[in-house]
Coordinates of C-alpha atoms in Angstrom, one line a residue:
M1 CA -6.0 -81.8 23.2
T2 CA -5.0 -79.8 20.1
A3 CA -2.3 -81.3 18.0
I4 CA 0.4 -79.1 16.4
K5 CA 1.9 -80.1 13.0
E6 CA 5.3 -81.7 12.9
G7 CA 7.9 -79.1 11.8
A8 CA 5.7 -76.2 13.0
G9 CA 8.7 -74.5 14.5
H10 CA 10.6 -74.5 11.2
M11 CA 7.5 -73.2 9.4
L12 CA 7.2 -70.4 12.0
K13 CA 10.9 -69.6 11.6
E14 CA 10.5 -69.2 7.9
E15 CA 7.6 -66.8 8.4
I16 CA 9.6 -64.7 10.9
D17 CA 12.6 -64.6 8.5
K18 CA 10.4 -63.7 5.6
Q19 CA 9.0 -60.7 7.5
G20 CA 12.5 -59.7 8.6
L21 CA 11.6 -59.8 12.3
R22 CA 14.2 -60.1 15.0
Y23 CA 13.9 -63.2 17.2
A24 CA 14.5 -61.2 20.3
F25 CA 11.6 -58.9 19.4
V26 CA 9.3 -61.8 18.8
A27 CA 10.3 -63.6 22.0
E28 CA 9.8 -60.4 24.1
K29 CA 6.4 -59.5 22.6
A30 CA 5.2 -63.2 22.9
G31 CA 6.4 -63.4 26.5
V32 CA 8.8 -66.3 26.0
A33 CA 12.5 -66.6 26.7
P34 CA 14.7 -66.1 23.6
Q35 CA 16.3 -69.5 24.3
T36 CA 12.9 -71.1 24.3
L37 CA 11.9 -69.4 21.1
S38 CA 15.1 -70.7 19.5
K39 CA 14.3 -74.2 20.6
Y40 CA 10.8 -73.9 19.2
L41 CA 12.0 -72.6 15.8
H42 CA 14.6 -75.4 15.5
D43 CA 12.0 -78.0 16.5
R44 CA 14.1 -79.0 19.5
I45 CA 11.1 -78.8 21.8
P46 CA 7.4 -78.9 21.0
I47 CA 5.5 -75.6 21.0
N48 CA 2.6 -75.6 23.4
V49 CA -0.7 -74.2 22.0
N50 CA -0.7 -71.1 24.2
N51 CA 2.8 -70.0 23.1
L52 CA 2.1 -70.9 19.5
Y53 CA -0.9 -68.6 19.7
R54 CA 1.1 -65.7 21.2
I55 CA 4.0 -66.1 18.8
C56 CA 1.6 -66.2 15.8
H57 CA -0.1 -63.1 17.1
V58 CA 3.2 -61.2 17.2
V59 CA 4.2 -62.5 13.7
G60 CA 0.7 -61.8 12.3
V61 CA -0.1 -65.3 11.0
D62 CA -3.0 -67.5 11.8
Y63 CA -2.1 -70.1 14.4
K64 CA -4.6 -72.5 12.8
N65 CA -2.1 -72.9 9.9
F66 CA 0.1 -74.8 12.4
L67 CA -2.5 -77.2 13.7
K68 CA -3.2 -80.7 12.4

């Protein structure tokens, strides 16, 4: 099992904000509900590896940066 860093959602949120992307755009392109993306970005629920990979692909960052 792959372990994701604590606070990965917040780190991902910072990257999305830095690039000026809209959350709704990221959610749609990654195939996750906007409410779920919001929960990920505020570290309310853990991101599973598949969704992390898809979100990172949309944002253009390496998902390995978020793994332990």
